[in-house]
mmCIF file of N, CA and C in Angstrom:
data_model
loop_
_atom_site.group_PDB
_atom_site.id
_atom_site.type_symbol
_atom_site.label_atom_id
_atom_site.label_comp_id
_atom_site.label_asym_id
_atom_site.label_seq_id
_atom_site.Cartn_x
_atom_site.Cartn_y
_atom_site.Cartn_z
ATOM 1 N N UNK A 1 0.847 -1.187 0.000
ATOM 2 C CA UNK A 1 0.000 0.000 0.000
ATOM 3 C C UNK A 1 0.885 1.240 0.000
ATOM 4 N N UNK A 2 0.372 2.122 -0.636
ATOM 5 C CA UNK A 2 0.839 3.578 -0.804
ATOM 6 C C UNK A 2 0.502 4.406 -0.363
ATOM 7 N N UNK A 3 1.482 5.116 0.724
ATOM 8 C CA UNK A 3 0.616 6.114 1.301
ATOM 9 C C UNK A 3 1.778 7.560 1.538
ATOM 10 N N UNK A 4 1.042 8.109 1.132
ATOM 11 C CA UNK A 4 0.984 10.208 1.158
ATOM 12 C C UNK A 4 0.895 10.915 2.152
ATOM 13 N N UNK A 5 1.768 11.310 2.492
ATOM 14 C CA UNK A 5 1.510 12.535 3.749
ATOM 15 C C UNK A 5 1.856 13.669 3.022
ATOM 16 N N UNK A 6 1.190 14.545 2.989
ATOM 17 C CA UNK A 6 2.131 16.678 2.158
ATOM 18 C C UNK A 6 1.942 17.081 3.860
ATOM 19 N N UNK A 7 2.633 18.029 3.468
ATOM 20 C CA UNK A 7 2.836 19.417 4.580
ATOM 21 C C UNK A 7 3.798 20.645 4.193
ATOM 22 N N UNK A 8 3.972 21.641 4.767
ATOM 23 C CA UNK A 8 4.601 22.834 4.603
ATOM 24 C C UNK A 8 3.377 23.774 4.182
ATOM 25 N N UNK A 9 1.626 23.274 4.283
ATOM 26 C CA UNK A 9 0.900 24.631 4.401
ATOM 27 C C UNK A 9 0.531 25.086 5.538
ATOM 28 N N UNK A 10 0.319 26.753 4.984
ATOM 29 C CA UNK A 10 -0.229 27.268 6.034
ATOM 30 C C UNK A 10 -0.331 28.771 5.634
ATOM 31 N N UNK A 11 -0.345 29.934 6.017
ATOM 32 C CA UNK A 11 -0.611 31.158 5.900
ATOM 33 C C UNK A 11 0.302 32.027 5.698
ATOM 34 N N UNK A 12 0.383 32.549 3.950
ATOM 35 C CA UNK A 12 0.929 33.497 3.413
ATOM 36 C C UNK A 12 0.916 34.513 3.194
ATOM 37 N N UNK A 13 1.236 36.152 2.708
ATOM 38 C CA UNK A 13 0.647 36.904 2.126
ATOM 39 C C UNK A 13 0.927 36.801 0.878
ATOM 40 N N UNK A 14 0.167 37.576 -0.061
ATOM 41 C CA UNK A 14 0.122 37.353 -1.090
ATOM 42 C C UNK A 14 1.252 37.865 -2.050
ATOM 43 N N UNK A 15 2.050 37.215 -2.737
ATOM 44 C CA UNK A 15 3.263 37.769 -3.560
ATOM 45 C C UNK A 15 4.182 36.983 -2.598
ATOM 46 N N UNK A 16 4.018 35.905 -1.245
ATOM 47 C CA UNK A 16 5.113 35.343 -0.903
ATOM 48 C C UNK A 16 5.173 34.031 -1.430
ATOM 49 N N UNK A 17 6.026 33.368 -0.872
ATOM 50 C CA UNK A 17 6.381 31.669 -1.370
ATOM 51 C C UNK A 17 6.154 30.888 -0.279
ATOM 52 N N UNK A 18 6.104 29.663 -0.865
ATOM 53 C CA UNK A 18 5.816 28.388 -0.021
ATOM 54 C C UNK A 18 6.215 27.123 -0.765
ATOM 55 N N UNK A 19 6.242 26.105 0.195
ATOM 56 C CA UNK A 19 6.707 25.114 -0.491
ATOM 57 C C UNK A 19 6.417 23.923 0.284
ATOM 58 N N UNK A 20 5.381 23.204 -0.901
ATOM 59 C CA UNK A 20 5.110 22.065 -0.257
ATOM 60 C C UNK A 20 5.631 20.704 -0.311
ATOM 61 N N UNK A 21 5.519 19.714 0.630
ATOM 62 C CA UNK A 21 6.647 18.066 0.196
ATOM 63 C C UNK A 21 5.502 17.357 0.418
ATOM 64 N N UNK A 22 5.358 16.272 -0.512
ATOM 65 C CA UNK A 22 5.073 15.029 -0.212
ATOM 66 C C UNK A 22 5.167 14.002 -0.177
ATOM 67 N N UNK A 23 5.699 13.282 1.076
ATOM 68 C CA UNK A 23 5.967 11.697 1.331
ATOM 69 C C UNK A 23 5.468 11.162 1.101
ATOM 70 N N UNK A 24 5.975 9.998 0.701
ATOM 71 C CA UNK A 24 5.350 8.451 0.301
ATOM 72 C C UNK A 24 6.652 7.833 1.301
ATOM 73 N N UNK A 25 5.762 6.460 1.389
ATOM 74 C CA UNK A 25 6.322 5.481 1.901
ATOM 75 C C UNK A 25 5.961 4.504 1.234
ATOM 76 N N UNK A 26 6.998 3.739 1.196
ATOM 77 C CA UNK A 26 7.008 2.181 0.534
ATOM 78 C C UNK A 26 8.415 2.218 -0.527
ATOM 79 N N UNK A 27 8.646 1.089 -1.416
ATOM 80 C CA UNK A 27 9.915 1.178 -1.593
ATOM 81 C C UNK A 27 10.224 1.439 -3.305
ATOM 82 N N UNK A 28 8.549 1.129 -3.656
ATOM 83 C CA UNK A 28 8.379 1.216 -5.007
ATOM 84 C C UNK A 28 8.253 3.395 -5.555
ATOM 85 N N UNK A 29 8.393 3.839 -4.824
ATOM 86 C CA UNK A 29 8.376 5.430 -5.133
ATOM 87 C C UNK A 29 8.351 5.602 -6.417
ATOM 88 N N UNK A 30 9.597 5.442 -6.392
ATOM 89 C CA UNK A 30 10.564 5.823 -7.683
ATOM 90 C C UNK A 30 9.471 5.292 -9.286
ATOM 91 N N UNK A 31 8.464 4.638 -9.137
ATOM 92 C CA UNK A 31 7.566 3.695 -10.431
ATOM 93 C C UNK A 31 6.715 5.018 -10.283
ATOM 94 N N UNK A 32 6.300 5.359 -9.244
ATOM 95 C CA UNK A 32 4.902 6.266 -9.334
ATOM 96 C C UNK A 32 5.160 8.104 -9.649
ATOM 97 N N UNK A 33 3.991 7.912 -10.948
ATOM 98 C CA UNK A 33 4.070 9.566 -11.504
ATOM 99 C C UNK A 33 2.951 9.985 -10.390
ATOM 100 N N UNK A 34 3.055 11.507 -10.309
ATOM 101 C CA UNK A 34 2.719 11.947 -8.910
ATOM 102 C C UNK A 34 2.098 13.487 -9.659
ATOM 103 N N UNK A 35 1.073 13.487 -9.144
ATOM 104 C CA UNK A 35 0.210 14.899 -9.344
ATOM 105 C C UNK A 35 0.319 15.645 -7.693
ATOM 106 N N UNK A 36 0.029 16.931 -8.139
ATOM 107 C CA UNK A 36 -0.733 18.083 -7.077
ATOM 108 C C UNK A 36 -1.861 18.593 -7.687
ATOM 109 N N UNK A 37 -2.851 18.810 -6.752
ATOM 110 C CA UNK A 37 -4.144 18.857 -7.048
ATOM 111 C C UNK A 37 -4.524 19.871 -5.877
ATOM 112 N N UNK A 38 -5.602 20.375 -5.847
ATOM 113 C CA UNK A 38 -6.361 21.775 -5.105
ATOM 114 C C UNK A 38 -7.541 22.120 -4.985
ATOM 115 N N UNK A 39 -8.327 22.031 -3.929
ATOM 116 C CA UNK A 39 -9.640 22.224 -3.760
ATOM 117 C C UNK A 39 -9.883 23.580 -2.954
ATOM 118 N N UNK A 40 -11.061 24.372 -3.485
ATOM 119 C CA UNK A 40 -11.056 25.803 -2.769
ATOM 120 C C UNK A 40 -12.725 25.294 -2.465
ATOM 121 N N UNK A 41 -13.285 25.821 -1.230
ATOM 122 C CA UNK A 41 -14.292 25.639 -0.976
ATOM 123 C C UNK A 41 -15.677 26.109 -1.926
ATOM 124 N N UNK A 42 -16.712 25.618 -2.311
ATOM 125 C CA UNK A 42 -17.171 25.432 -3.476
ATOM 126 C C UNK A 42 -16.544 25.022 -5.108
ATOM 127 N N UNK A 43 -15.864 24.722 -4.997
ATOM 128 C CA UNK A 43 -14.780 24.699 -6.090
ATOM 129 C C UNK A 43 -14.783 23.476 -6.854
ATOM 130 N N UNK A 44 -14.348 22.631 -8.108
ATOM 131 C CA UNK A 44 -13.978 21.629 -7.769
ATOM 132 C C UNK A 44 -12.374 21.307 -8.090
ATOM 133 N N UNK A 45 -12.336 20.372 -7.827
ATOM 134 C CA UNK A 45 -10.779 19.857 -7.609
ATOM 135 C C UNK A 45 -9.718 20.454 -8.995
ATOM 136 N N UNK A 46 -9.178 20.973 -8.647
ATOM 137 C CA UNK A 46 -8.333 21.575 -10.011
ATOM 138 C C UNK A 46 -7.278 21.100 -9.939
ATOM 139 N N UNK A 47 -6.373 20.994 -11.252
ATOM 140 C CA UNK A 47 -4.971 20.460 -11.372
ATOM 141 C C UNK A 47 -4.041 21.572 -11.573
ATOM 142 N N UNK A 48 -2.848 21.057 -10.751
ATOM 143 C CA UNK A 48 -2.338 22.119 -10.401
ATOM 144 C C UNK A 48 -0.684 21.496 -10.993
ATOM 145 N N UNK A 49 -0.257 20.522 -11.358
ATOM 146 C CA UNK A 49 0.949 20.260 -11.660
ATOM 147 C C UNK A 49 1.276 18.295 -11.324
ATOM 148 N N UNK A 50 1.960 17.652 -12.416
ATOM 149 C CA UNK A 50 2.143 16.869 -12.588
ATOM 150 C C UNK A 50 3.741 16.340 -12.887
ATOM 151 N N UNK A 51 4.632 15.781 -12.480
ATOM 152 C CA UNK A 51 6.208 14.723 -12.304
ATOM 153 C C UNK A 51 5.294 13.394 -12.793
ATOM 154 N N UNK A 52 6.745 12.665 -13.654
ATOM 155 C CA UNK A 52 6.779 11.828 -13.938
ATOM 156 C C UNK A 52 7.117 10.760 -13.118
ATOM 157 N N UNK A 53 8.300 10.175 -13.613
ATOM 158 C CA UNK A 53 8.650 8.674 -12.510
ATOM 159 C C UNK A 53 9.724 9.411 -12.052
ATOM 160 N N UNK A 54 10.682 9.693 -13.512
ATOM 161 C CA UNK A 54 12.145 9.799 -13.573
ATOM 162 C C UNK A 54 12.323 11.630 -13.444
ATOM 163 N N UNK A 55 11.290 12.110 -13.470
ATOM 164 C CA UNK A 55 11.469 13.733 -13.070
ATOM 165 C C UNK A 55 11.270 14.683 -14.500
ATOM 166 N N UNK A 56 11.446 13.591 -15.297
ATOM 167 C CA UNK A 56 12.364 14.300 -16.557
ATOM 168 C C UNK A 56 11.151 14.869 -17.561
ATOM 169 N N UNK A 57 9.681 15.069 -17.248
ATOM 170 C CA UNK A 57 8.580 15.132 -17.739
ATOM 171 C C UNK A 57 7.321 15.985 -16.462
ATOM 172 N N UNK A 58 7.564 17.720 -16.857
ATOM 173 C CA UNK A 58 6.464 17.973 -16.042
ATOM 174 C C UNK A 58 5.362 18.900 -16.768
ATOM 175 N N UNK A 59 3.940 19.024 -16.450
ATOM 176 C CA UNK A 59 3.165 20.001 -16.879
ATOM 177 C C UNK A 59 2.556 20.772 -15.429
ATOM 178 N N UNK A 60 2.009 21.782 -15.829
ATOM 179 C CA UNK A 60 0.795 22.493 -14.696
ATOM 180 C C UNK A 60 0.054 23.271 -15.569
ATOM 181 N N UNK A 61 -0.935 23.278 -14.450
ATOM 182 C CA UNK A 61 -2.464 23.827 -14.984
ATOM 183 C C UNK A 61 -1.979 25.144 -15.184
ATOM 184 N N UNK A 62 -3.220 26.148 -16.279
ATOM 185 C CA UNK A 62 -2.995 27.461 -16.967
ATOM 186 C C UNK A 62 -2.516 28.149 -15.524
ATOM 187 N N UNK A 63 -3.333 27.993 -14.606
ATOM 188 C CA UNK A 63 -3.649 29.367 -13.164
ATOM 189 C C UNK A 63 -2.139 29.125 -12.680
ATOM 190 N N UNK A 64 -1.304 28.298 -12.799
ATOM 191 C CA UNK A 64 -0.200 28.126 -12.022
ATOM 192 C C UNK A 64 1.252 28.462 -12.820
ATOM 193 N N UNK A 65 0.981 28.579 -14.279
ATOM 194 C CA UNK A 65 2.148 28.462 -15.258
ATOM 195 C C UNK A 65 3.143 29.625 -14.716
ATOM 196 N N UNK A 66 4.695 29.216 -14.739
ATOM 197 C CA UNK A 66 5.627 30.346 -14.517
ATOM 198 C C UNK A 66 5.769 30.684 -12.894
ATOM 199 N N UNK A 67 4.873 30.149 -11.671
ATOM 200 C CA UNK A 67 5.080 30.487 -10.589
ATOM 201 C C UNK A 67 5.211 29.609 -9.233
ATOM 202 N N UNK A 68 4.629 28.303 -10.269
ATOM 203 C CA UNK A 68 4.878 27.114 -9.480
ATOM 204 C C UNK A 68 5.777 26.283 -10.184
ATOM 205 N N UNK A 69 6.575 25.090 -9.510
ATOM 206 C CA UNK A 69 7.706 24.146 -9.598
ATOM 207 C C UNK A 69 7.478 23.194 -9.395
ATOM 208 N N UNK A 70 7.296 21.903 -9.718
ATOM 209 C CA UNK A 70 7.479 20.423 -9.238
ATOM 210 C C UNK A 70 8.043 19.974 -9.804
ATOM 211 N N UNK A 71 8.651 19.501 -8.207
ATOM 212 C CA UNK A 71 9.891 18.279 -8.496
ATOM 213 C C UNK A 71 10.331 17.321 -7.552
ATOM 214 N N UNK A 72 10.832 16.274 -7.862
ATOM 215 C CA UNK A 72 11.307 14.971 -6.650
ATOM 216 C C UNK A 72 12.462 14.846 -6.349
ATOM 217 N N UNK A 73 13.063 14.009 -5.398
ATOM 218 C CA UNK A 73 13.388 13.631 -5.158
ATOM 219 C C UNK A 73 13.265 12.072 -4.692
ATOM 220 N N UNK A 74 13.679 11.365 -5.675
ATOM 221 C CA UNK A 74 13.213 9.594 -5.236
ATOM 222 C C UNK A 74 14.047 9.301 -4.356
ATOM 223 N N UNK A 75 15.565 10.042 -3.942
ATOM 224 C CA UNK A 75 15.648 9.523 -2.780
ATOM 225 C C UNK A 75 15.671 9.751 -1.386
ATOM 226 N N UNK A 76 14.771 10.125 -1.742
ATOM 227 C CA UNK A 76 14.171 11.063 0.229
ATOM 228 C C UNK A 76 12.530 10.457 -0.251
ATOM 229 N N UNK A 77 12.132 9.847 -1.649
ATOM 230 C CA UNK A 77 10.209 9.355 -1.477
ATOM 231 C C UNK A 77 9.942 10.658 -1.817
ATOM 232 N N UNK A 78 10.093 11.422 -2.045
ATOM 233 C CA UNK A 78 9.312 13.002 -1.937
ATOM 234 C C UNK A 78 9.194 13.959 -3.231
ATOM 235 N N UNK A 79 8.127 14.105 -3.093
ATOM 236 C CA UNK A 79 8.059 14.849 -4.355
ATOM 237 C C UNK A 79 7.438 16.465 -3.474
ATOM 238 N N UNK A 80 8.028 17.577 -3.950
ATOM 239 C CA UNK A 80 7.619 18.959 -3.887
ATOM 240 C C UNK A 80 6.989 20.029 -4.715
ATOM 241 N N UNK A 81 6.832 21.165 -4.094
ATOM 242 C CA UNK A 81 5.771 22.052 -5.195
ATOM 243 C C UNK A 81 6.070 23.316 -4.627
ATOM 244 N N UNK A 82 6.913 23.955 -5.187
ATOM 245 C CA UNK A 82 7.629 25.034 -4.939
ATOM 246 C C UNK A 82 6.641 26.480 -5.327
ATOM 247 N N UNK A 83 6.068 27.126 -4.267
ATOM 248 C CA UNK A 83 4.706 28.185 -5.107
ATOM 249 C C UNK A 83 5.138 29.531 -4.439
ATOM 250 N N UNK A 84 5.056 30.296 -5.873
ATOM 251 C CA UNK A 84 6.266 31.536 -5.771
ATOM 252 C C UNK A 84 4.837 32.475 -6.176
ATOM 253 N N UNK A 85 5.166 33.675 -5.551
ATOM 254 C CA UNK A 85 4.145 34.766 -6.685
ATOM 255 C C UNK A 85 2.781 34.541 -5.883
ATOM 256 N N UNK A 86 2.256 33.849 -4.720
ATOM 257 C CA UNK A 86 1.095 33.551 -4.536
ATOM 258 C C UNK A 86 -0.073 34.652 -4.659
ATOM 259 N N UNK A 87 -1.380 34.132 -4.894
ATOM 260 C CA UNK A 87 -2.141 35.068 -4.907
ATOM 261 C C UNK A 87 -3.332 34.164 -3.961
ATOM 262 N N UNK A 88 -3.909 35.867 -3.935
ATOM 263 C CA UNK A 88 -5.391 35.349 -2.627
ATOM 264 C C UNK A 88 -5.935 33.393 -3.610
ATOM 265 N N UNK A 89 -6.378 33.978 -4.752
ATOM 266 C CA UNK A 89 -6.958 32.725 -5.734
ATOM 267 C C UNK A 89 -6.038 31.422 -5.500
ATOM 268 N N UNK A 90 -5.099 31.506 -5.205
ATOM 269 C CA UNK A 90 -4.323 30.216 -5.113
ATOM 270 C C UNK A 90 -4.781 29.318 -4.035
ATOM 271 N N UNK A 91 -5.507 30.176 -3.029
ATOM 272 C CA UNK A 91 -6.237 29.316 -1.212
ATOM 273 C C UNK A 91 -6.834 28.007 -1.978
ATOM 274 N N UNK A 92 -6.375 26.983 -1.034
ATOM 275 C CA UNK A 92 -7.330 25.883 -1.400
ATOM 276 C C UNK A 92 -6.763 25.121 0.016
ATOM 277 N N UNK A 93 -7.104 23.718 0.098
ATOM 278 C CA UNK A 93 -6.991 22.568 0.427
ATOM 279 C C UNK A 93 -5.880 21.638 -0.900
ATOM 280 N N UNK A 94 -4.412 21.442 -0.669
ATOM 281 C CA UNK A 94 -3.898 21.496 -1.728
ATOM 282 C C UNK A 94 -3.275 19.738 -1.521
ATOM 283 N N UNK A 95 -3.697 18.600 -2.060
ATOM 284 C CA UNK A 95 -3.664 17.227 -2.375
ATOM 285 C C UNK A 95 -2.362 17.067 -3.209
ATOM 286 N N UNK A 96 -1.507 15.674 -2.235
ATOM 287 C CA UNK A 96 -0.645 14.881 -3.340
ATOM 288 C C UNK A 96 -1.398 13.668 -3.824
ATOM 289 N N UNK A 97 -0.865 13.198 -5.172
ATOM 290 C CA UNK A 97 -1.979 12.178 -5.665
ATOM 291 C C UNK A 97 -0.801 11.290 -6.461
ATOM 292 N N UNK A 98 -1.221 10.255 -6.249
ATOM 293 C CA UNK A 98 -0.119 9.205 -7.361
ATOM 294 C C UNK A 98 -0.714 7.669 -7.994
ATOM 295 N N UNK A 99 -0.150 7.814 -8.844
ATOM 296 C CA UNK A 99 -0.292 6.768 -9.241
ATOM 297 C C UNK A 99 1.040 6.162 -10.531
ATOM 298 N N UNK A 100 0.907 4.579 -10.753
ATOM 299 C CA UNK A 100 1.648 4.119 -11.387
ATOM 300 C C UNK A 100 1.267 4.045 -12.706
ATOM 301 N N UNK A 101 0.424 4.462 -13.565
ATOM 302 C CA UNK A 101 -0.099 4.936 -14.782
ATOM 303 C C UNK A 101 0.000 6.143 -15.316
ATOM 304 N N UNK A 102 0.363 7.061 -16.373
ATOM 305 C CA UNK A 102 0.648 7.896 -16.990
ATOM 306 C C UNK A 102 -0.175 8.975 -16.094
ATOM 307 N N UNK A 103 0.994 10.086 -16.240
ATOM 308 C CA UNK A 103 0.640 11.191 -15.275
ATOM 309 C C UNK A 103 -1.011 12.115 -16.520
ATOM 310 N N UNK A 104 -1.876 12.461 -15.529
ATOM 311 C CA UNK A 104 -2.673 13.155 -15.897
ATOM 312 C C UNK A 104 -3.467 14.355 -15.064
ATOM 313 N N UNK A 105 -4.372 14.910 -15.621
ATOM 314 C CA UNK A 105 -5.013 16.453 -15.392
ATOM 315 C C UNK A 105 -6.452 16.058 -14.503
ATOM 316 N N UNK A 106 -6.665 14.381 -14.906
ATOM 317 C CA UNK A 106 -8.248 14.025 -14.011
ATOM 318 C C UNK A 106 -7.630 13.760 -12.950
ATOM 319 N N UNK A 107 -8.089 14.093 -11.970
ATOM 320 C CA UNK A 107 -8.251 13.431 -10.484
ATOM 321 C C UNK A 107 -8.923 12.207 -10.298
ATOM 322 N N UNK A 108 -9.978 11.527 -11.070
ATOM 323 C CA UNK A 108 -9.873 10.628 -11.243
ATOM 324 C C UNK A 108 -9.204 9.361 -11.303
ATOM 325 N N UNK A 109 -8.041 9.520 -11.996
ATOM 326 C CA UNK A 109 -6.973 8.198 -12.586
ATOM 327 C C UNK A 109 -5.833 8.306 -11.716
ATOM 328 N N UNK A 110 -6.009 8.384 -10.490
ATOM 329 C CA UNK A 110 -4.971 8.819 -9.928
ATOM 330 C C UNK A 110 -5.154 7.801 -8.580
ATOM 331 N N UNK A 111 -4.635 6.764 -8.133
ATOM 332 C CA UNK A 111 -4.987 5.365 -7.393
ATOM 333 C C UNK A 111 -4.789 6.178 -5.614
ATOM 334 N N UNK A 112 -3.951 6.783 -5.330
ATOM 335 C CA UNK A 112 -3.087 6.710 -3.873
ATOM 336 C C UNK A 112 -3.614 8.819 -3.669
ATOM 337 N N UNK A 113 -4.037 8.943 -2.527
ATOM 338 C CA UNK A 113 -4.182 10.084 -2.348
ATOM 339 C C UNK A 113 -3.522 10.422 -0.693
ATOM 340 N N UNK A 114 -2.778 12.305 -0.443
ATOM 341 C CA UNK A 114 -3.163 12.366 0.687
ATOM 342 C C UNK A 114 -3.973 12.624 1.214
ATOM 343 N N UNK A 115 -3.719 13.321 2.852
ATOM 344 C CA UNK A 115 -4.689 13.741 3.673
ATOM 345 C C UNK A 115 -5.139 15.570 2.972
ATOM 346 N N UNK A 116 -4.084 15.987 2.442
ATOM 347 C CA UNK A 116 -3.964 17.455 2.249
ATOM 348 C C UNK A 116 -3.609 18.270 3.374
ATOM 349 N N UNK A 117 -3.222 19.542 2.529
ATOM 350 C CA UNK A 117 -2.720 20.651 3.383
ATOM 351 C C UNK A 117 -3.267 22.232 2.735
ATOM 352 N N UNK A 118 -3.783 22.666 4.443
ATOM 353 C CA UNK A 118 -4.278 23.891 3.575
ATOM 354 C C UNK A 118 -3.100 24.856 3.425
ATOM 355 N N UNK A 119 -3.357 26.020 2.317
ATOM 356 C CA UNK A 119 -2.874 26.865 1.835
ATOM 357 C C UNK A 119 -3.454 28.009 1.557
ATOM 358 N N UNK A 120 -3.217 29.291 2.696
ATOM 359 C CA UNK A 120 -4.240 30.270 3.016
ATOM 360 C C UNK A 120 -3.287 31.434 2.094
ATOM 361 N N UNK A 121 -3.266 32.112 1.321
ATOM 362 C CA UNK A 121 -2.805 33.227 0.995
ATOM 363 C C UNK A 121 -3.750 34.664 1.487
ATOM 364 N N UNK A 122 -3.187 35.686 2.395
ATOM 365 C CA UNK A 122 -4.437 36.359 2.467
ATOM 366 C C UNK A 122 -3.423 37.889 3.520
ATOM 367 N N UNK A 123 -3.440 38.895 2.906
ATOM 368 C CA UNK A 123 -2.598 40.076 3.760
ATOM 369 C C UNK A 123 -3.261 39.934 5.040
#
């Protein structure tokens, strides 16, 4: 079994940075492409940035282009999400998601989820 812990949210102002990690445990890491994903209350789940296995393959959603980063490290299990430039719109409830099937934009196809971490941007 695969399991996700993120952390490093919590309360920014807006135009600062943050940076989130998320653990996995187990030994197979390194197989699983790994999304970040984001829920704002009424909202639904938006994609926010996607790593491959090997690192060497990433996309993110339009709202994030140029200010967010993802990237791993397979040997620490961890994959991160480096968020620069924040704005109030960025607040959500912000999900690591993985799976061992081609990285994608549904939340759907995505097998292993965490608990999440919120991410308050707000002067």
């Amino acid at each position: 079994q695969v399991q996700l812990v993120e952390s490093g949210g919590g309360l920014v102002q807006p135009g600062g940075s943050l940076r989130l990690s998320c653990a996995a445990s187990g030994r197979t890491f390194s197989n699983l492409n790994v999304g970040w994903f984001r829920q704002a209350p009424g909202k639904e789940r938006e994609f926010v940035a996607a790593i491959n296995w090997s690192g060497g393959s990433t996309n993110y959603g339009d709202s994030v282009k140029g200010r967010f980063t993802i990237s791993r490290d397979n040997a620490k299990n961890t994959v991160y999400l480096q968020m620069n430039s924040l704005k109030p719109e960025d607040t959500a409830v912000y999900y690591c998601a993985a799976t061992y099937g081609s990285t994608c934009q549904r939340y759907q196809r995505y097998n292993y989820w965490g608990q999440g971490t919120q991410v308050t941007v707000s002067s």
